Amino acid sequence: MVFDTLRQDLRFGVRQLQRAPLFTVIASFSVAVGVIVAVSAFSLMNTLLFKTLPVPNPDGIYHLYTSDYDGREDPWGSSSYRDYEDFVRTGSFAGLGASAAREVAVAVGNEPPIEQFLTFVSPNFFDVLGLRLEGGSFFRGGHALEIVITYPYWQRSFGGEASAIGQTVRVNSMPLTIVGVAPESFRGVDLGPPIIGWTPASVLPMLGRDAGALTQRGERGFRVFGRLRAGETAEPATQRLNALAASLAEQEPDSWVDRNRETRLVSVLPHRESYIPPQMRSGLWLAFGMGILLVAFVVLLACTNVAALMLGRAAGRENEIAVRLTLGATRARLVQQLLTESVLIAAIGGTLSFLGLLWTLSLIRRQYLTDLIDLSPDWRVVLVAVGVSLLCALVFGLAPVLQSRRVDLRSRFGGTATVQRNRMRGVLIALQVAIASVLILLASSAVRGVRAYVASDPGIELDGLVAMEIDTRLFGDDTARRSVYLTQVRELLTGLPAVKSAASTVLLPLGDGNTGAYVDFPSGEERVVVEVNTVGADFFATVGVLPLRGRAFQPTDRRGSAPVAVVNRAFLQRYGGALFGGVVKVEEQAGIQIVGVVPEIHYHDPRAAAQPLIYLVDEQVPWGSSRRRFLLRVAPGNERLVANELRRELLQRFPDLVIPSIAPMRDHTARQTMPHRMAGRVALGIGGVELALASIGLYGLLVFALFARRREIGVRLALGATAHEASWAVMRDGVRYAAFGSAAGILLAIPATFIVQQAIPGARVSDPAPFIVAMVSVLAVVGVAAYLPARKAGQVQPADALRHD
């Protein structure tokens, strides 16, 4: 009996949706938008917080941490390879593994090398995990020049062909043989940079860098993990490890004593608490909390939108409901039928959203993000998609259910009463408009902030400036060879006819670097940390900056001459103008004379207060950096042509040269703001979609008002009211509620703009433009959505309206 009734409801619900195809499409699309936003956000949370390692008994994996230089204030530091070897000897673990990610130059075939992250691991890395490979085998020996590559890298660089096994990749010009491919879902034991694979740790010193990575106690770059022995718990294992730490502190205090002169601590945490570094968990939970709030807004708006449409549709079905009640149908039976229709809409929307999510993930798989995390959906994602769809069905299904309970048979057939105004209509209008206002304001604030940041003056002339970055990791610790190499590159740059001048630099304006150094003043005061940029002697001439006092660097400022420095204006303002002409000590280099003062060049947020900075000549005070940047002055308008020509010349002369970037300086500044601009575009897109949904919902609500008040409108027109007055009677309430919702949304968005200001360089709470944009956009859309049904009200014929029931 129950199944027969359900079958009848489903058949009737399908027929009702087929009779209103436009309503079905719009309602299903609204549900799909809400569900796909919610499921996409949960997919990221699921990957980072809930998924387990794709290995046998993942809950048996534990991570080991040693406290850092700050001691108990930072207990989540990494370990050295020698520490790892000592941890193994404690006997607390059935197996311990270690890994360290490093950025290297990787080349396949005849392609030029590009920068990639590679993980160097202990020989037993895969044995401890119990991992099964997608293809191939593990390392044949702990010292073999072999690599196991990740599944995404296999697909991207080798097309997923089995013939990839046995081929070689060049890592810092050293050939490594591919012996295996990791499973599709495995990216490593913790969240880190996107990697291309794993190779034995013994390869690390062979690459000409990190010569002491496996032998020096202070080289603390390895993550240690393992499986406890059967019957062992984390507490006694931690005690034994800290007993070892106390012994090491006595033997090697330089490596195992923190700044408080206390022994470093060893902590053991289960994998579920360690996949995301513990020091990042609080910030990540805060970010997820903000994301959940935004997703809740989107889902709520989608639900209210569909509820509005269903209310408008239900208004036209009151006669049908009254007839069914008269023929003996119970109100509970009607509620069941209406909820069945809501579930059908939710099912269609949920299916569309899941298909949309799969399509989105297929696009993401083509990007490097899949090298970082595995976003493939699992049962949790499916469960959330179904749950959100059903929740939406329940929420928006209540609107027509409540409306059906208000149907009065006497008013429908006796004609003596009118349909009462539904206050729910006003609440839904205000709620939709408020949420849309918040989203539009935040999106416009983010976009405005990014545009202001990009347009800010960095303190140099960007037109005619080309920025280039090269990687010198190829030479490892061979500083002499690196110096000769850089000299050859500089000669090639300055020898090109299109290049007027060129200069090296560690930092690029509006970049993402930060190089601090200890500076001692002649007064003997406590040393301070000041940002340092080591540049070529032609740097200020190339960027077009003239000194305010003294002089800039000169060609005579080179190796062997007295070291000199140029400081920015903020340096003297912070530490005193008397330092001009005096000498300072930077790290271990003493006797550096300050010979010039220049205006501020912004290396970070151009709108932030200028910070003290000291410039040194790279030939006089070499600064250890694996990357070197160059700025080239060319004729304005020729930047891109020169950049392309320069890339060809460099790769022809230096085939193994790694060039992370070479482009006009304006492209460089645009890249620095890419994440912010993408966030702004996503926010603007979401805000636009939700504003469109809100307008559709508002339209549905006002259509409901038109149906509900059609008899009243007919009476007004029959008594002499004009079409304009009839239209305004329908439009007035909608516009009033929309104005209330818009004002409430603007007020609610004000606290959120403070968060945008912290996250987006250039965004300002005091900027009135986003508020104006949000208000005008919302009211314009509301006006159009309200005008269409109001216009229909003015076209109502009194005779038809008075016969309407």
XYZ file of C-alpha atoms in Angstrom, residues 333-724:
392
model
C -1.662 13.190 1.729
C -1.226 16.565 0.009
C 1.883 17.323 2.064
C 3.361 13.982 1.009
C 2.685 14.771 -2.641
C 4.274 18.229 -2.448
C 7.325 16.893 -0.624
C 7.684 14.188 -3.278
C 7.877 16.880 -5.951
C 10.526 18.681 -3.871
C 12.564 15.491 -3.598
C 12.342 15.001 -7.370
C 13.691 18.506 -7.962
C 16.445 17.900 -5.419
C 17.323 14.591 -7.086
C 17.612 16.233 -10.500
C 19.694 19.075 -9.049
C 21.887 16.682 -7.075
C 22.560 14.566 -10.159
C 23.463 17.642 -12.189
C 25.743 18.856 -9.399
C 27.576 15.534 -9.152
C 28.111 15.446 -12.917
C 29.340 19.032 -12.726
C 31.715 18.097 -9.919
C 33.190 15.222 -11.941
C 33.699 17.571 -14.885
C 35.365 20.123 -12.608
C 37.691 17.488 -11.187
C 38.616 16.355 -14.710
C 39.716 19.926 -15.424
C 41.655 20.101 -12.159
C 43.496 16.884 -13.014
C 45.094 18.695 -15.932
C 46.669 21.175 -13.568
C 49.557 20.734 -11.151
C 47.178 20.848 -8.180
C 46.713 17.094 -8.537
C 50.434 16.705 -7.830
C 49.734 18.111 -4.374
C 46.549 16.365 -3.248
C 44.156 13.695 -4.483
C 40.702 15.264 -4.977
C 38.975 12.181 -6.357
C 35.538 11.752 -4.702
C 34.863 8.920 -2.290
C 31.816 7.722 -0.362
C 31.950 10.753 1.932
C 31.624 13.134 -1.007
C 28.697 11.155 -2.420
C 27.053 11.106 1.012
C 27.422 14.879 1.381
C 26.006 15.449 -2.113
C 22.960 13.317 -1.295
C 22.600 14.865 2.165
C 22.758 18.455 0.935
C 20.286 17.657 -1.849
C 17.807 16.134 0.618
C 18.330 19.015 3.042
C 17.543 21.451 0.250
C 14.439 19.420 -0.611
C 13.275 19.609 2.995
C 13.992 23.335 3.325
C 12.399 24.561 0.120
C 9.699 21.902 0.275
C 8.353 23.441 3.478
C 7.264 26.585 1.630
C 4.525 25.036 -0.536
C 3.621 22.654 2.296
C 2.940 25.532 4.665
C 1.090 27.388 1.923
C -1.131 24.351 1.223
C -2.166 24.268 4.870
C -3.508 27.842 4.486
C -5.905 26.955 1.691
C -9.456 27.769 2.827
C -12.233 25.925 0.986
C -14.807 28.630 1.728
C -12.565 31.339 0.301
C -11.806 29.255 -2.793
C -15.438 28.377 -3.653
C -17.539 30.863 -1.722
C -15.752 33.940 -2.945
C -16.290 35.815 0.301
C -12.734 35.782 1.562
C -9.396 36.619 0.044
C -6.039 34.892 0.268
C -4.090 36.382 3.133
C -0.761 37.973 2.436
C 2.047 35.569 3.170
C 4.706 37.111 5.354
C 7.050 34.337 4.360
C 7.271 36.071 0.989
C 8.804 39.167 2.528
C 11.238 37.190 4.674
C 12.479 35.235 1.671
C 12.902 38.375 -0.413
C 14.903 40.115 2.318
C 17.024 37.017 2.980
C 17.888 36.454 -0.678
C 18.798 40.064 -1.295
C 20.871 40.265 1.923
C 22.980 37.237 0.996
C 23.457 38.462 -2.571
C 24.492 41.882 -1.242
C 27.128 40.331 1.022
C 28.610 38.261 -1.800
C 28.645 41.115 -4.315
C 30.226 43.511 -1.814
C 32.977 41.083 -0.844
C 33.658 40.173 -4.471
C 33.860 43.795 -5.617
C 36.053 44.649 -2.628
C 38.472 41.833 -3.552
C 38.570 42.833 -7.223
C 39.074 46.509 -6.374
C 41.849 45.614 -3.960
C 43.746 43.546 -6.504
C 43.391 46.229 -9.171
C 44.676 48.860 -6.762
C 47.608 46.635 -5.873
C 48.537 46.026 -9.509
C 48.229 49.732 -10.334
C 50.328 50.852 -7.358
C 53.641 52.540 -8.016
C 56.452 50.137 -7.027
C 58.975 52.970 -7.065
C 60.520 52.088 -10.445
C 59.619 52.608 -14.091
C 57.975 49.368 -15.253
C 57.675 50.211 -18.944
C 60.702 48.955 -20.832
C 61.786 46.644 -18.001
C 62.266 42.869 -18.378
C 62.681 40.558 -15.383
C 64.579 37.279 -15.635
C 65.219 34.556 -13.097
C 67.712 31.703 -13.410
C 68.486 28.783 -11.131
C 72.090 27.983 -10.242
C 71.425 24.796 -8.257
C 73.162 22.980 -11.070
C 76.505 23.987 -9.559
C 75.701 22.864 -6.034
C 78.169 24.274 -3.529
C 80.771 25.201 -6.163
C 80.682 28.992 -5.628
C 83.622 29.684 -7.931
C 81.989 27.910 -10.854
C 78.681 29.624 -10.114
C 80.400 33.039 -10.144
C 81.995 32.369 -13.553
C 78.665 31.139 -14.864
C 76.825 34.269 -13.695
C 79.518 36.459 -15.235
C 79.015 34.733 -18.581
C 75.256 35.184 -18.351
C 75.683 38.876 -17.497
C 78.011 39.363 -20.465
C 75.492 37.737 -22.779
C 72.739 40.002 -21.464
C 74.655 43.223 -21.867
C 75.922 42.142 -25.286
C 72.479 42.062 -26.871
C 71.837 45.200 -28.970
C 68.266 45.539 -27.662
C 69.417 45.646 -24.004
C 70.388 49.140 -22.851
C 71.526 48.035 -19.400
C 71.252 44.995 -17.130
C 71.802 44.351 -13.444
C 71.494 41.379 -11.134
C 69.366 41.405 -7.991
C 68.297 38.979 -5.296
C 64.874 40.598 -4.824
C 62.451 41.696 -7.520
C 60.083 44.618 -6.951
C 56.625 43.408 -5.922
C 58.114 39.945 -5.504
C 57.708 37.259 -2.901
C 61.229 37.044 -1.514
C 62.567 38.202 1.806
C 66.236 38.274 2.807
C 66.982 39.482 6.295
C 70.401 39.901 7.866
C 71.856 41.020 11.182
C 73.211 44.579 11.044
C 75.519 46.044 13.725
C 75.923 49.810 14.100
C 79.133 51.589 15.145
C 77.435 52.790 18.353
C 77.591 49.231 19.666
C 73.826 48.959 20.187
C 72.089 45.598 19.972
C 72.107 44.209 16.435
C 68.927 44.456 14.387
C 67.512 42.425 11.502
C 67.226 44.450 8.297
C 66.113 43.331 4.849
C 69.043 43.127 2.428
C 69.156 43.148 -1.355
C 72.443 42.390 -3.084
C 72.487 43.886 -6.571
C 74.764 44.617 -9.495
C 76.545 47.934 -9.770
C 74.165 49.073 -12.574
C 71.008 48.278 -10.599
C 69.813 51.816 -9.849
C 70.644 53.021 -13.354
C 68.674 50.114 -14.817
C 65.536 50.653 -12.728
C 65.741 54.441 -13.120
C 66.135 55.430 -9.456
C 68.236 58.482 -8.553
C 69.828 58.892 -5.111
C 68.359 61.399 -2.672
C 71.699 61.848 -0.932
C 75.206 60.740 -1.785
C 75.680 58.456 -4.758
C 74.449 55.217 -6.239
C 76.707 52.260 -6.953
C 79.413 52.727 -9.562
C 81.302 50.325 -11.884
C 84.324 50.747 -9.602
C 82.410 49.117 -6.740
C 83.582 45.603 -7.397
C 85.502 42.757 -5.769
C 88.662 44.019 -4.063
C 87.443 47.587 -3.506
C 86.171 48.925 -0.174
C 82.641 47.576 0.415
C 79.868 50.166 0.199
C 76.137 50.207 0.829
C 73.129 52.250 -0.236
C 70.105 52.438 2.069
C 66.536 53.516 1.508
C 64.985 56.540 3.170
C 63.138 54.400 5.732
C 66.481 53.038 6.978
C 67.722 56.461 8.081
C 64.302 57.399 9.447
C 64.308 54.283 11.631
C 67.946 54.194 12.760
C 69.045 57.829 12.500
C 70.373 60.144 9.818
C 73.800 60.196 11.464
C 74.460 56.761 9.946
C 74.862 58.316 6.494
C 78.559 58.214 5.667
C 79.272 55.847 8.556
C 80.099 52.165 8.506
C 78.018 49.149 9.526
C 78.536 45.413 9.847
C 76.222 43.099 7.906
C 76.385 39.527 9.202
C 80.136 38.803 9.233
C 81.133 41.534 6.752
C 82.403 44.600 8.638
C 83.483 48.026 7.431
C 80.646 48.595 4.952
C 80.278 52.329 4.347
C 76.854 53.857 3.622
C 77.460 56.110 0.587
C 73.933 56.831 -0.647
C 70.243 57.123 0.178
C 67.529 56.226 -2.359
C 63.716 56.412 -2.395
C 61.758 53.331 -1.373
C 61.364 50.562 -3.931
C 58.462 48.366 -2.902
C 59.351 44.692 -2.776
C 56.128 43.619 -1.062
C 52.798 45.405 -0.602
C 53.246 48.860 -2.195
C 50.576 50.297 0.096
C 52.207 49.111 3.298
C 54.550 51.301 5.292
C 58.081 51.258 3.882
C 60.518 49.039 5.771
C 64.258 49.681 6.213
C 66.375 48.084 3.503
C 70.084 48.062 2.746
C 71.596 47.454 -0.704
C 74.960 45.732 -1.148
C 77.033 45.076 -4.269
C 76.946 41.362 -5.070
C 80.586 41.271 -6.182
C 81.732 42.790 -2.864
C 79.453 40.892 -0.499
C 78.352 37.594 -2.138
C 74.964 36.472 -0.889
C 74.121 32.782 -0.874
C 71.129 32.259 -3.109
C 70.273 29.379 -5.441
C 68.386 31.765 -7.702
C 69.601 34.882 -9.389
C 67.428 37.561 -10.903
C 68.257 40.117 -13.557
C 66.540 43.322 -14.617
C 67.022 44.530 -18.173
C 66.203 47.956 -19.565
C 64.944 47.830 -23.165
C 62.914 50.102 -25.428
C 59.314 50.393 -24.191
C 57.021 48.178 -26.245
C 59.733 45.658 -27.103
C 59.767 43.843 -23.753
C 58.124 40.646 -24.967
C 60.177 40.411 -28.154
C 63.405 40.856 -26.198
C 62.312 38.274 -23.603
C 61.650 35.635 -26.291
C 64.926 36.385 -28.080
C 66.834 36.263 -24.823
C 65.386 32.870 -23.880
C 66.494 31.400 -27.206
C 69.999 32.857 -26.889
C 70.457 31.612 -23.324
C 69.246 28.057 -23.986
C 71.378 27.849 -27.115
C 74.511 28.819 -25.221
C 73.663 27.135 -21.894
C 71.505 24.042 -22.668
C 71.217 23.029 -19.003
C 70.176 26.487 -17.826
C 66.985 26.512 -15.737
C 64.929 29.652 -16.442
C 61.909 29.757 -14.095
C 60.734 33.001 -15.669
C 61.689 35.651 -18.187
C 59.019 38.188 -19.074
C 58.170 41.901 -19.015
C 58.200 43.297 -15.501
C 54.490 44.034 -15.723
C 53.843 40.321 -16.338
C 55.905 39.554 -13.256
C 53.817 41.850 -11.071
C 50.673 40.307 -12.565
C 51.908 36.805 -11.629
C 52.455 37.888 -8.057
C 48.798 38.857 -7.775
C 47.481 35.817 -9.697
C 46.110 33.990 -6.598
C 44.407 37.169 -5.415
C 43.015 37.939 -8.851
C 41.729 34.383 -9.198
C 40.120 34.607 -5.767
C 38.515 37.895 -6.745
C 37.207 36.444 -10.012
C 35.831 33.369 -8.266
C 34.156 35.562 -5.658
C 32.774 37.836 -8.368
C 31.530 34.841 -10.337
C 29.835 33.325 -7.287
C 28.345 36.685 -6.399
C 27.030 37.138 -9.954
C 25.506 33.659 -10.044
C 23.882 34.131 -6.674
C 22.586 37.567 -7.658
C 21.019 35.954 -10.723
C 19.506 33.253 -8.515
C 18.193 35.901 -6.144
C 16.581 37.779 -9.027
C 14.911 34.572 -10.235
C 13.679 33.885 -6.722
C 12.395 37.433 -6.367
C 10.592 37.081 -9.668
C 8.959 33.885 -8.437
C 7.870 35.510 -5.185
C 6.289 38.461 -6.957
C 4.538 36.157 -9.403
C 3.148 34.464 -6.312
C 1.986 37.868 -5.081
C 0.336 38.531 -8.437
C -1.609 35.254 -8.302
C -2.561 35.807 -4.677
C -3.830 39.346 -5.290
C -5.307 38.951 -8.747
C -8.896 39.324 -7.524
C -7.887 42.389 -5.482
C -6.212 43.905 -8.556
C -9.342 43.254 -10.612
C -11.480 45.066 -8.039
C -9.047 48.030 -8.019
C -9.115 48.280 -11.805
C -12.908 47.959 -11.897
C -13.187 50.831 -9.412
C -11.061 53.116 -11.598
C -7.460 52.444 -10.574
C -4.874 52.959 -13.321
C -2.575 50.246 -14.663
C 0.355 52.082 -13.050
